[in-house]
mmCIF file of C-alpha atoms in Angstrom:
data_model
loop_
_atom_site.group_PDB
_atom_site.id
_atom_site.type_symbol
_atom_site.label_atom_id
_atom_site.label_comp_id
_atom_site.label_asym_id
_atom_site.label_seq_id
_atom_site.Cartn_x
_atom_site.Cartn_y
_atom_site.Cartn_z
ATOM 1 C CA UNK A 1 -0.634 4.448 27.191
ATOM 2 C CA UNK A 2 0.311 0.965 28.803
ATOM 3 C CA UNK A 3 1.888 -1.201 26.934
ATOM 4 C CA UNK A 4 -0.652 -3.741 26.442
ATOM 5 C CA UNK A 5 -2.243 -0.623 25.277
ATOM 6 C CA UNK A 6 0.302 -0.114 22.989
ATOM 7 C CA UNK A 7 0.306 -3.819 21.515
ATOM 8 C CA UNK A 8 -3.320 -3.811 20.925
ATOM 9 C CA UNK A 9 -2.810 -0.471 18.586
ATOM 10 C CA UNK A 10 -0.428 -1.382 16.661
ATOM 11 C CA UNK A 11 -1.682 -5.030 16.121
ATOM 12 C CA UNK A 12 -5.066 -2.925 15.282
ATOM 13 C CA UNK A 13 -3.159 -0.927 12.962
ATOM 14 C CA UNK A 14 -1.417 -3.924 11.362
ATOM 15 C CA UNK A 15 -4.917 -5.679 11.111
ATOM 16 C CA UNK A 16 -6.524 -2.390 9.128
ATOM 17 C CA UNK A 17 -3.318 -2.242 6.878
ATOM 18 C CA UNK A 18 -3.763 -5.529 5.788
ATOM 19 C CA UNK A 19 -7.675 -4.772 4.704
ATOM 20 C CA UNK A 20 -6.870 -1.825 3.075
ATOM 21 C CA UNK A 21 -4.202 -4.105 1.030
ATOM 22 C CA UNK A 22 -6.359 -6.698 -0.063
ATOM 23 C CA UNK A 23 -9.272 -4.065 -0.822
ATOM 24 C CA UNK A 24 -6.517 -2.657 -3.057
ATOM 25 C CA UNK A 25 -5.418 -5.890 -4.935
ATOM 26 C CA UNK A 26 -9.047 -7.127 -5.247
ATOM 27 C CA UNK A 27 -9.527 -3.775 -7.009
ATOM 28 C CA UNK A 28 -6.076 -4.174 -9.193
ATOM 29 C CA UNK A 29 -7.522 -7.691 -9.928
ATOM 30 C CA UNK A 30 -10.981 -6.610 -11.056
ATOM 31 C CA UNK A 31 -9.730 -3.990 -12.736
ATOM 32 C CA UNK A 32 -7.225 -6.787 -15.108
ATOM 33 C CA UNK A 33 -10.301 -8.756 -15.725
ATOM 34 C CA UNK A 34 -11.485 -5.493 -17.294
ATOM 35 C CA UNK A 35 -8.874 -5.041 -20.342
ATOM 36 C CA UNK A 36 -8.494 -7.257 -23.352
ATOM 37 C CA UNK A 37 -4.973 -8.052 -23.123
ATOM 38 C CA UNK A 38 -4.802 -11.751 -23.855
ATOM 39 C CA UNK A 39 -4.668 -14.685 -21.653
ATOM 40 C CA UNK A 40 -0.862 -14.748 -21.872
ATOM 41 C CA UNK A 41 0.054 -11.227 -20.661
ATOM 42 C CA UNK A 42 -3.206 -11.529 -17.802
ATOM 43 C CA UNK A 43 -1.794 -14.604 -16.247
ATOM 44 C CA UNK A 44 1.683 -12.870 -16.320
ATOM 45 C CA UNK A 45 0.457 -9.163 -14.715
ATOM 46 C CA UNK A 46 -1.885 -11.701 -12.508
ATOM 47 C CA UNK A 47 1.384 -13.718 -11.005
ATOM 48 C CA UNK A 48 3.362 -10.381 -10.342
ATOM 49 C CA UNK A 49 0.176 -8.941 -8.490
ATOM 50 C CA UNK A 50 -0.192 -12.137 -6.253
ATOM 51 C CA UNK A 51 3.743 -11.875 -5.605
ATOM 52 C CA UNK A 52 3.798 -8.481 -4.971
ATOM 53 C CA UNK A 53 0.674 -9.076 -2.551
ATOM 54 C CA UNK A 54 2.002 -11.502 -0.786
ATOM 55 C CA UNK A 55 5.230 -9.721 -0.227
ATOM 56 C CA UNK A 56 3.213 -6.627 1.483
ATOM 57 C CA UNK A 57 0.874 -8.853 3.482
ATOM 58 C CA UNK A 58 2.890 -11.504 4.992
ATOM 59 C CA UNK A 59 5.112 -9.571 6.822
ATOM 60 C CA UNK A 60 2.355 -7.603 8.946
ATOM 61 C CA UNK A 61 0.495 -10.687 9.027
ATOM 62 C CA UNK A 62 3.883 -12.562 10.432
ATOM 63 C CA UNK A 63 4.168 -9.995 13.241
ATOM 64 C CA UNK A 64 0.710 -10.244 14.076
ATOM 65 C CA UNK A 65 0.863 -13.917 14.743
ATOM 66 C CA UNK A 66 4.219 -13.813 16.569
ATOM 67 C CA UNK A 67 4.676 -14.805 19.763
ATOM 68 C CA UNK A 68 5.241 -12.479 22.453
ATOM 69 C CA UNK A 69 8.265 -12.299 24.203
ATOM 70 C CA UNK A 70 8.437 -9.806 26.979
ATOM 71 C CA UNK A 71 11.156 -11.447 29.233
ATOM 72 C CA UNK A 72 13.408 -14.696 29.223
ATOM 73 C CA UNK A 73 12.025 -17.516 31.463
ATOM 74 C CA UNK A 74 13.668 -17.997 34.929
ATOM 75 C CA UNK A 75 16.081 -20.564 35.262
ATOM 76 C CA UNK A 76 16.313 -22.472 38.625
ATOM 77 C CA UNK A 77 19.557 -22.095 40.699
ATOM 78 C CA UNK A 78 20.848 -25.321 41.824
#
């Protein structure tokens, strides 16, 4: 496998991570909506699920947008 090859995978297996993620917290979300637990202790278990999402998703979705660096630039010799 080149390793363009290689780069397109894993950003392809970053990219289906992060689905499967937010599949999962729209799930854990629904499924909040579906108890009678009182505005109070919803908005609480609701702010822990968006900070716990957002600590799983931004990473991969960090490394997805990064820049590629494969070498340093040239510099000219004098």
């Amino acid at each position: 496998m080149s390793r363009d090859e290689q780069r397109q995978a894993m950003r392809s297996v970053r990219e289906g991570l992060i689905e499967e993620l937010e599949d999962l917290y729209r799930q854990a979300f629904d499924r909040i909506s579906e108890h009678d637990l009182g505005e109070g202790a919803i908005a609480r278990l609701t702010q822990l699920l968006l900070r716990s999402r957002e600590a799983a998703i931004t990473p991969l979705q960090q490394e997805i947008e990064a820049p590629l660096i494969t070498r340093a630039p040239a510099t000219p010799h004098p």
